[in-house]
Short mmCIF file of C-alpha atoms in Angstrom, two decimals:
data_model
loop_
_atom_site.label_atom_id
_atom_site.label_comp_id
_atom_site.label_asym_id
_atom_site.label_seq_id
_atom_site.Cartn_x
_atom_site.Cartn_y
_atom_site.Cartn_z
CA MET A 1 66.39 34.46 -69.05
CA LYS A 2 65.87 31.12 -69.62
CA ASN A 3 68.60 30.09 -69.10
CA LYS A 4 69.38 32.12 -66.12
CA ILE A 5 66.11 30.14 -64.41
CA ALA A 6 67.85 26.80 -65.57
CA PHE A 7 70.59 27.14 -64.21
CA PHE A 8 69.72 28.59 -61.12
CA LEU A 9 66.79 25.79 -60.66
CA PHE A 10 70.25 22.97 -60.87
CA LEU A 11 72.00 25.32 -58.00
CA LEU A 12 68.70 25.23 -56.19
CA ALA A 13 68.13 21.04 -57.37
CA GLY A 14 72.39 20.61 -56.64
CA GLY A 15 72.94 22.70 -53.97
CA PHE A 16 74.03 19.90 -51.78
CA PHE A 17 76.97 19.28 -53.67
CA PHE A 18 78.37 22.73 -52.71
CA ALA A 19 77.90 23.00 -49.50
CA GLN A 20 80.28 21.81 -46.88
CA GLY A 21 80.95 18.87 -44.81
CA TYR A 22 82.07 18.53 -41.66
CA LEU A 23 83.67 15.69 -39.49
CA PHE A 24 82.28 15.65 -36.15
CA GLU A 25 84.98 14.42 -33.28
CA PHE A 26 85.99 14.80 -29.76
CA LYS A 27 90.01 15.12 -29.45
CA TYR A 28 91.72 14.27 -26.74
CA LYS A 29 95.43 15.08 -25.76
CA GLU A 30 97.39 13.44 -22.49
CA GLY A 31 97.89 15.94 -19.81
CA ASP A 32 94.80 18.29 -21.18
CA SER A 33 92.70 19.53 -18.02
CA TYR A 34 89.04 21.07 -18.51
CA ARG A 35 86.23 22.32 -15.75
CA VAL A 36 82.66 21.88 -16.77
CA LEU A 37 79.90 24.12 -15.08
CA SER A 38 76.31 23.58 -14.82
CA THR A 39 73.75 25.78 -13.73
CA VAL A 40 70.40 24.30 -13.40
CA GLN A 41 66.99 25.97 -12.76
CA GLU A 42 64.21 23.91 -11.47
CA ASP A 43 60.47 23.72 -10.10
CA VAL A 44 59.50 20.81 -7.80
CA PHE A 45 56.20 20.43 -8.03
CA PHE A 46 54.52 17.79 -5.41
CA ASN A 47 51.54 16.03 -6.28
CA GLY A 48 50.40 18.71 -8.98
CA ALA A 49 51.24 21.22 -6.04
CA PHE A 50 54.18 23.37 -6.39
CA HIS A 51 57.02 22.56 -3.59
CA HIS A 52 59.63 24.86 -4.38
CA HIS A 53 62.54 26.00 -6.40
CA ALA A 54 65.96 24.90 -5.91
CA GLU A 55 69.30 26.35 -7.85
CA ILE A 56 71.73 23.65 -8.19
CA LEU A 57 74.90 23.83 -9.63
CA ASN A 58 77.55 21.16 -11.16
CA ARG A 59 80.87 21.14 -11.13
CA VAL A 60 83.31 18.93 -12.78
CA SER A 61 86.55 18.85 -12.95
CA VAL A 62 88.67 16.13 -16.07
CA GLN A 63 91.76 14.84 -16.74
CA VAL A 64 92.47 13.28 -19.49
CA THR A 65 95.11 10.13 -18.06
CA GLY A 66 95.87 8.78 -21.82
CA VAL A 67 95.12 8.37 -25.16
CA ASP A 68 95.04 5.10 -27.13
CA GLN A 69 95.59 4.16 -30.45
CA GLU A 70 92.23 4.24 -31.54
CA GLY A 71 91.92 8.11 -30.32
CA ARG A 72 89.56 7.51 -26.64
CA GLY A 73 90.98 9.78 -23.58
CA ALA A 74 91.61 7.78 -20.95
CA HIS A 75 89.67 10.62 -18.13
CA ASN A 76 89.95 10.94 -14.57
CA ALA A 77 86.95 13.60 -13.41
CA THR A 78 85.92 14.79 -9.69
CA PHE A 79 82.11 16.04 -9.57
CA MET A 80 80.72 17.87 -7.44
CA THR A 81 76.68 18.34 -6.73
CA SER A 82 75.58 21.88 -4.52
CA GLU A 83 71.79 22.28 -4.19
CA ARG A 84 70.54 25.40 -2.44
CA SER A 85 65.90 26.50 -2.16
CA THR A 86 65.28 30.01 -2.71
CA GLY A 87 65.40 32.55 -0.28
CA ALA A 88 69.32 30.67 1.05
CA ARG A 89 71.11 32.79 2.85
CA GLY A 90 74.89 34.44 0.60
CA GLY A 91 75.95 34.97 -3.16
CA ALA A 92 78.00 31.79 -3.16
CA PHE A 93 77.26 27.99 -3.40
CA SER A 94 78.60 25.32 -0.46
CA TYR A 95 80.93 22.90 -1.72
CA GLY A 96 78.55 19.71 -1.62
CA GLU A 97 80.28 16.24 -1.47
CA ASP A 98 83.19 15.43 -4.26
CA TYR A 99 82.36 11.90 -6.74
CA ALA A 100 85.57 10.19 -8.43
CA SER A 101 84.91 8.37 -11.81
CA VAL A 102 87.37 7.11 -14.21
CA PHE A 103 85.71 5.99 -17.47
CA LYS A 104 87.56 6.27 -21.40
CA ARG A 105 85.54 8.40 -23.87
CA ASP A 106 86.03 6.87 -27.70
CA PRO A 107 86.05 9.87 -30.60
CA THR A 108 82.53 9.04 -31.70
CA GLY A 109 80.82 10.06 -28.16
CA ARG A 110 80.76 7.06 -26.69
CA TYR A 111 81.42 5.84 -23.25
CA GLU A 112 83.09 3.27 -21.56
CA ILE A 113 82.88 2.96 -17.43
CA SER A 114 82.31 0.58 -14.85
CA ASP A 115 79.69 0.08 -12.83
CA GLU A 116 81.54 1.29 -9.66
CA TYR A 117 81.40 5.23 -10.61
CA PHE A 118 77.83 7.34 -10.66
CA MET A 119 79.00 9.64 -12.64
CA PRO A 120 78.52 10.98 -14.73
CA VAL A 121 74.45 10.87 -15.04
CA VAL A 122 74.21 11.69 -18.86
CA ARG A 123 76.32 9.36 -21.10
CA ASP A 124 76.84 8.68 -24.41
CA VAL A 125 75.50 12.53 -25.39
CA PRO A 126 76.41 13.56 -28.30
CA ILE A 127 77.34 10.90 -30.53
CA PHE A 128 78.78 11.67 -33.46
CA PRO A 129 78.29 9.78 -36.65
CA GLN A 130 81.17 8.35 -38.46
CA GLU A 131 81.48 10.51 -42.17
CA GLU A 132 81.57 14.01 -42.66
CA ILE A 133 77.95 15.94 -42.05
CA GLU A 134 76.41 18.76 -43.86
CA PRO A 135 74.29 21.93 -42.15
CA GLY A 136 70.53 19.72 -41.92
CA PHE A 137 71.76 16.55 -41.44
CA MET A 138 69.91 14.04 -39.01
CA TRP A 139 70.45 11.21 -36.78
CA THR A 140 69.67 9.34 -34.60
CA ALA A 141 71.47 7.33 -31.54
CA GLN A 142 71.57 5.25 -28.49
CA GLY A 143 72.40 7.28 -25.30
CA HIS A 144 71.23 6.69 -21.55
CA GLU A 145 70.96 8.33 -18.15
CA ALA A 146 72.81 6.52 -15.14
CA HIS A 147 71.21 7.22 -11.80
CA ASP A 148 72.43 7.26 -7.80
CA LEU A 149 69.97 5.39 -6.33
CA ARG A 150 71.86 4.37 -3.07
CA ARG A 151 70.49 6.17 -0.45
CA THR A 152 67.46 6.81 -1.86
CA PHE A 153 66.01 2.98 -2.50
CA ASN A 154 69.49 0.91 -1.59
CA ILE A 155 70.10 0.11 -5.07
CA ASN A 156 74.21 -0.01 -4.98
CA THR A 157 74.87 0.37 -8.81
CA PRO A 158 73.66 2.90 -11.83
CA TYR A 159 70.36 2.58 -12.58
CA LYS A 160 70.53 3.15 -16.12
CA ILE A 161 67.90 3.98 -18.63
CA PRO A 162 68.20 3.69 -22.53
CA PHE A 163 67.19 6.11 -24.70
CA ASP A 164 67.24 6.94 -28.79
CA ALA A 165 68.74 10.97 -29.06
CA SER A 166 67.59 12.12 -32.16
CA TYR A 167 70.26 15.00 -33.14
CA GLN A 168 69.96 17.35 -36.33
CA PHE A 169 73.52 19.24 -37.39
CA LEU A 170 72.15 23.39 -37.77
CA GLY A 171 75.00 24.86 -39.22
CA ILE A 172 77.39 27.73 -38.00
CA VAL A 173 76.84 30.48 -35.72
CA GLN A 174 78.79 33.49 -34.07
CA ASP A 175 78.39 34.76 -31.52
CA GLU A 176 78.84 38.49 -29.32
CA ASN A 177 82.76 38.05 -30.41
CA GLY A 178 82.87 36.50 -33.95
CA LYS A 179 83.68 33.47 -32.03
CA GLU A 180 82.75 30.67 -35.03
CA PHE A 181 80.80 27.14 -33.12
CA CYS A 182 79.20 24.75 -34.17
CA LYS A 183 74.89 24.31 -33.65
CA PHE A 184 73.30 20.74 -33.31
CA ASP A 185 69.92 20.28 -31.74
CA VAL A 186 69.50 17.48 -29.57
CA GLN A 187 66.51 15.19 -27.81
CA TYR A 188 65.33 12.49 -26.18
CA GLU A 189 62.59 11.26 -24.18
CA MET A 190 62.42 8.31 -21.70
CA GLU A 191 60.05 5.95 -20.20
CA TYR A 192 60.28 3.34 -18.15
CA ALA A 193 59.61 1.47 -15.13
CA VAL A 194 61.65 -0.03 -12.11
CA ASP A 195 62.49 -3.64 -12.63
CA LYS A 196 60.08 -5.19 -10.21
CA SER A 197 62.59 -7.83 -9.06
CA LEU A 198 64.38 -5.01 -7.16
CA TYR A 199 61.82 -4.56 -4.71
CA ALA A 200 62.80 -7.00 -2.09
CA SER A 201 65.50 -5.55 -1.51
CA LEU A 202 63.55 -2.22 -1.03
CA ARG A 203 62.02 -1.12 1.70
CA GLY A 204 59.30 2.46 1.98
CA GLU A 205 58.19 4.13 -0.93
CA VAL A 206 59.87 3.27 -4.38
CA PRO A 207 59.53 4.79 -7.80
CA VAL A 208 57.35 2.49 -10.03
CA ALA A 209 57.35 4.70 -12.71
CA THR A 210 59.30 7.11 -14.91
CA GLN A 211 59.05 9.57 -17.47
CA GLY A 212 60.27 13.08 -19.02
CA TYR A 213 62.11 14.45 -21.65
CA SER A 214 65.54 16.36 -22.36
CA HIS A 215 65.84 19.57 -25.17
CA GLN A 216 69.40 20.31 -26.09
CA THR A 217 71.60 23.33 -27.46
CA VAL A 218 74.84 22.27 -28.37
CA TYR A 219 77.17 24.79 -29.34
CA TRP A 220 80.51 22.52 -30.56
CA ASP A 221 84.48 24.14 -30.74
CA GLN A 222 85.40 22.84 -33.47
CA GLU A 223 89.05 23.37 -33.57
CA LYS A 224 89.10 21.81 -30.48
CA GLY A 225 87.12 19.47 -30.64
CA CYS A 226 84.54 19.68 -27.54
CA ILE A 227 81.40 20.61 -26.33
CA ASP A 228 82.07 24.48 -25.49
CA HIS A 229 78.30 24.90 -24.11
CA TYR A 230 74.85 23.65 -24.39
CA ARG A 231 71.50 24.75 -23.09
CA GLU A 232 68.70 22.59 -21.76
CA GLU A 233 64.70 22.42 -21.45
CA PHE A 234 63.97 19.25 -19.30
CA LYS A 235 61.19 17.80 -17.49
CA ILE A 236 60.87 14.78 -15.02
CA GLU A 237 57.90 12.99 -13.21
CA ILE A 238 58.51 10.09 -10.97
CA LEU A 239 55.40 8.11 -10.18
CA THR A 240 56.09 6.43 -6.20
CA SER A 241 54.20 3.09 -5.66
CA ALA A 242 52.30 5.40 -2.88
CA LYS A 243 50.59 6.79 -5.56
CA ASN A 244 52.68 10.33 -5.01
CA LEU A 245 53.46 12.10 -8.38
CA LEU A 246 56.81 14.06 -8.35
CA ARG A 247 57.50 16.94 -11.06
CA PHE A 248 61.29 18.10 -12.06
CA GLU A 249 61.31 20.92 -14.50
CA GLY A 250 63.53 23.68 -15.61
CA THR A 251 66.30 24.88 -17.68
CA ALA A 252 70.20 24.46 -17.38
CA HIS A 253 72.63 25.93 -19.26
CA ALA A 254 76.86 24.32 -19.23
CA GLU A 255 79.93 25.95 -19.78
CA VAL A 256 83.80 24.19 -20.18
CA THR A 257 86.97 25.85 -19.40
CA ASP A 258 90.17 24.85 -19.49
CA PHE A 259 92.05 26.38 -16.39
CA THR A 260 95.86 26.95 -15.12
CA ARG A 261 97.08 24.45 -13.13
CA THR A 262 98.39 25.93 -9.57
CA ALA A 263 99.10 23.41 -7.04
CA ASP A 264 103.06 23.69 -8.21
CA GLN A 265 106.42 24.77 -6.24
CA ALA A 266 106.62 27.69 -9.37
CA SER A 267 103.04 28.82 -8.98
CA VAL A 268 103.84 28.98 -4.84
CA ALA A 269 106.88 31.12 -4.84
CA ALA A 270 104.91 33.34 -7.72
CA VAL A 271 102.19 33.70 -5.23
CA ILE A 272 104.39 34.70 -2.30
CA GLU A 273 106.41 36.98 -4.48
CA LYS A 274 103.32 39.04 -4.79
CA ILE A 275 102.00 39.36 -1.24
CA ASN A 276 105.10 40.03 -0.19
CA ASP A 277 105.40 43.08 -2.72
CA LEU A 278 101.67 44.06 -1.86
CA GLY A 279 103.11 43.94 1.84
CA ILE A 280 99.88 41.76 2.46
CA SER A 281 100.56 40.56 6.45
CA ASP A 282 99.93 37.05 7.53
CA VAL A 283 99.04 35.17 3.95
CA SER A 284 100.75 31.54 3.33
CA VAL A 285 100.77 29.83 0.66
CA SER A 286 101.13 26.09 -0.08
CA ALA A 287 99.62 24.14 -3.06
CA GLY A 288 97.01 20.90 -2.10
CA GLU A 289 95.28 18.56 -3.41
CA LYS A 290 92.49 21.03 -5.04
CA GLY A 291 95.04 23.90 -5.78
CA LEU A 292 96.94 26.30 -4.49
CA THR A 293 96.00 27.68 -1.54
CA LEU A 294 96.03 31.15 0.06
CA SER A 295 95.86 30.58 4.36
CA ILE A 296 94.24 34.44 5.42
CA GLU A 297 95.81 33.16 9.02
CA ASN A 298 94.15 35.74 12.10
CA ILE A 299 90.95 37.24 10.51
CA GLN A 300 89.77 39.87 11.73
CA PHE A 301 86.04 40.53 12.21
CA LEU A 302 83.65 41.32 14.64
CA PRO A 303 83.06 39.39 18.08
CA ASP A 304 81.37 36.39 17.38
CA SER A 305 79.96 38.07 14.00
CA ASP A 306 80.35 37.10 10.07
CA ILE A 307 81.49 41.04 9.40
CA LEU A 308 84.92 41.68 8.28
CA VAL A 309 86.60 44.46 9.93
CA LYS A 310 88.42 47.34 7.53
CA LYS A 311 91.52 46.18 7.53
CA GLU A 312 90.73 42.72 6.71
CA ARG A 313 88.51 44.27 3.53
CA GLU A 314 91.83 46.48 2.96
CA LYS A 315 94.01 42.76 2.93
CA LEU A 316 91.20 40.85 0.43
CA ASP A 317 91.66 43.71 -1.94
CA LYS A 318 94.96 43.42 -2.73
CA ILE A 319 94.69 39.45 -2.51
CA ALA A 320 91.88 40.10 -5.59
CA GLN A 321 94.65 40.98 -7.44
CA ILE A 322 95.88 37.86 -7.30
CA LEU A 323 93.26 36.42 -7.70
CA ASN A 324 92.59 37.70 -10.74
CA ALA A 325 95.69 36.19 -11.98
CA TYR A 326 93.92 33.32 -12.33
CA PRO A 327 90.35 33.51 -13.82
CA ASP A 328 89.07 30.79 -15.58
CA ASN A 329 89.88 29.15 -11.60
CA ASP A 330 87.06 28.65 -9.96
CA LEU A 331 87.49 29.58 -5.88
CA LEU A 332 87.14 27.40 -3.00
CA VAL A 333 86.98 29.53 0.66
CA THR A 334 87.21 27.84 3.38
CA GLY A 335 86.57 29.31 7.21
CA HIS A 336 88.29 27.94 10.34
CA THR A 337 87.41 29.07 13.82
CA ALA A 338 89.56 27.69 17.37
CA LEU A 339 88.11 25.42 19.41
CA ARG A 340 85.95 28.03 21.53
CA GLY A 341 81.77 27.68 22.01
CA THR A 342 80.59 24.16 20.91
CA LYS A 343 81.19 22.03 17.94
CA GLU A 344 78.02 22.90 16.51
CA SER A 345 78.83 26.48 17.32
CA ARG A 346 82.29 26.79 15.66
CA GLN A 347 81.19 24.84 12.64
CA GLN A 348 78.04 27.70 11.95
CA LEU A 349 80.55 30.29 12.81
CA SER A 350 83.03 28.69 10.53
CA GLU A 351 80.69 29.08 7.46
CA GLU A 352 79.77 32.48 8.22
CA ARG A 353 82.59 33.69 8.15
CA ALA A 354 84.05 31.94 4.98
CA GLN A 355 80.29 33.15 3.55
CA ALA A 356 81.11 36.68 3.92
CA VAL A 357 84.67 36.48 2.30
CA ALA A 358 82.41 35.41 -1.12
CA ASP A 359 80.22 37.09 -0.65
CA TYR A 360 82.97 40.10 -0.35
CA LEU A 361 85.02 38.76 -3.62
CA ILE A 362 81.77 38.50 -5.52
CA LYS A 363 80.41 41.51 -4.66
CA ASN A 364 83.76 43.13 -5.54
CA LYS A 365 83.73 41.60 -8.91
CA VAL A 366 86.56 38.87 -8.27
CA ARG A 367 84.16 36.00 -9.47
CA ASP A 368 81.05 35.47 -9.32
CA LYS A 369 78.29 33.76 -7.34
CA TYR A 370 78.90 30.44 -10.01
CA HIS A 371 82.44 30.69 -9.88
CA VAL A 372 82.99 30.60 -5.77
CA PHE A 373 82.52 28.03 -3.23
CA THR A 374 82.54 27.83 0.59
CA LYS A 375 83.11 25.56 3.02
CA GLY A 376 83.28 25.50 6.80
CA MET A 377 85.65 23.39 8.78
CA GLY A 378 84.80 24.42 12.35
CA GLY A 379 87.64 23.70 15.07
CA ASP A 380 88.38 20.05 13.12
CA ALA A 381 91.57 21.08 11.08
CA PRO A 382 93.61 23.00 13.50
CA ILE A 383 97.23 24.59 12.03
CA ALA A 384 98.45 25.21 15.48
CA ASP A 385 98.01 24.70 19.21
CA ASN A 386 94.70 25.72 20.97
CA LYS A 387 96.14 25.64 24.26
CA THR A 388 97.74 29.04 23.14
CA GLU A 389 96.55 32.37 22.09
CA ALA A 390 99.19 32.57 19.73
CA GLY A 391 97.69 29.13 18.07
CA ARG A 392 94.41 30.01 18.18
CA ALA A 393 94.70 32.94 16.03
CA LYS A 394 96.39 30.97 13.88
CA ASN A 395 93.54 28.32 13.40
CA ARG A 396 91.46 31.58 13.71
CA ARG A 397 91.89 31.32 9.28
CA VAL A 398 90.22 31.61 6.18
CA GLU A 399 91.54 29.59 3.37
CA ILE A 400 91.17 30.98 -0.45
CA THR A 401 91.86 27.63 -2.85
CA ILE A 402 92.55 28.53 -6.63
CA MET A 403 90.98 25.27 -7.58
CA ASP A 404 92.56 22.96 -9.65
CA LYS A 405 90.17 20.04 -9.63
#
């Protein structure tokens, strides 16, 4: 009995010897493409009183353009942010402004990025140690946030706030499908003041002090060498020169997804063939900068409204079969009008009609609301002569883009 107890204590004392060590590195491959989609639920407070709730969607599309001998991946990325307050109409998010960014990232996670780029905001998280580690291992590494204050305070380079992040490797977990992920706890706090030397170039109310924290749970795909998804809790407080206190707090969730590139002639030919097989009329197909676009010409709504007539709903049901062949690609629905009415009315109608098509796709589970975006172009992008009825019919269209970026 004593021998068994002694052997058991020996195992406890030296258990680390038998544990498996893991080396974590970002793996990059030239030509890889992926999309990061984060959704944020945020409460905003002004001087301690609740102001509003916001739902924010951040979309990042990335292509790895090269990998050097040290394993650093060169990335071309496009960032887009869309925000709406509680009570906003419609299910889909409107498509916001695109921001381009070019950077390198090494296998440990460290960024190399020029000050001409303002995205991403959070940089050098996570940073992995250059050694094998076991569950329970803890470490710290420096990171920073880079904020875009151009519009608000006329600061023309990223305003960088350094922090020390604390990490712990929590072990191996499985999702509901049995897929294994490495789980990490990541936390950091920030406390900083705006550099007073900047005040000379600032006008009006300015931030004078900021503090906050971030607590993330990161799920890592060891086979791919990348983050699969993460969850975050955060709070940021900003004190201004007018003694106003802004507080932002909430949660975020992000997913990283590979997507199929569609903007090539083979994909265009395949979709055209499917359109012909399904007997869909008044739909053209083209490859563009953002992906493969299906243009539904002369789309019919009830007069001066955003209510689809029955035959257009039936047409969308057939188009959905094509869209479902690209389940990992987001959709952009863009509305266009002919030159009728005022510029403001055309813009509003194009947005409403894009939203109507997007809502129909969401309702029929082609995508959820976080993977469909809308945009209204009014009558600013005609494809035919507005002087003829045939031309105006072509210009009254809704485009659905299967997005590559």
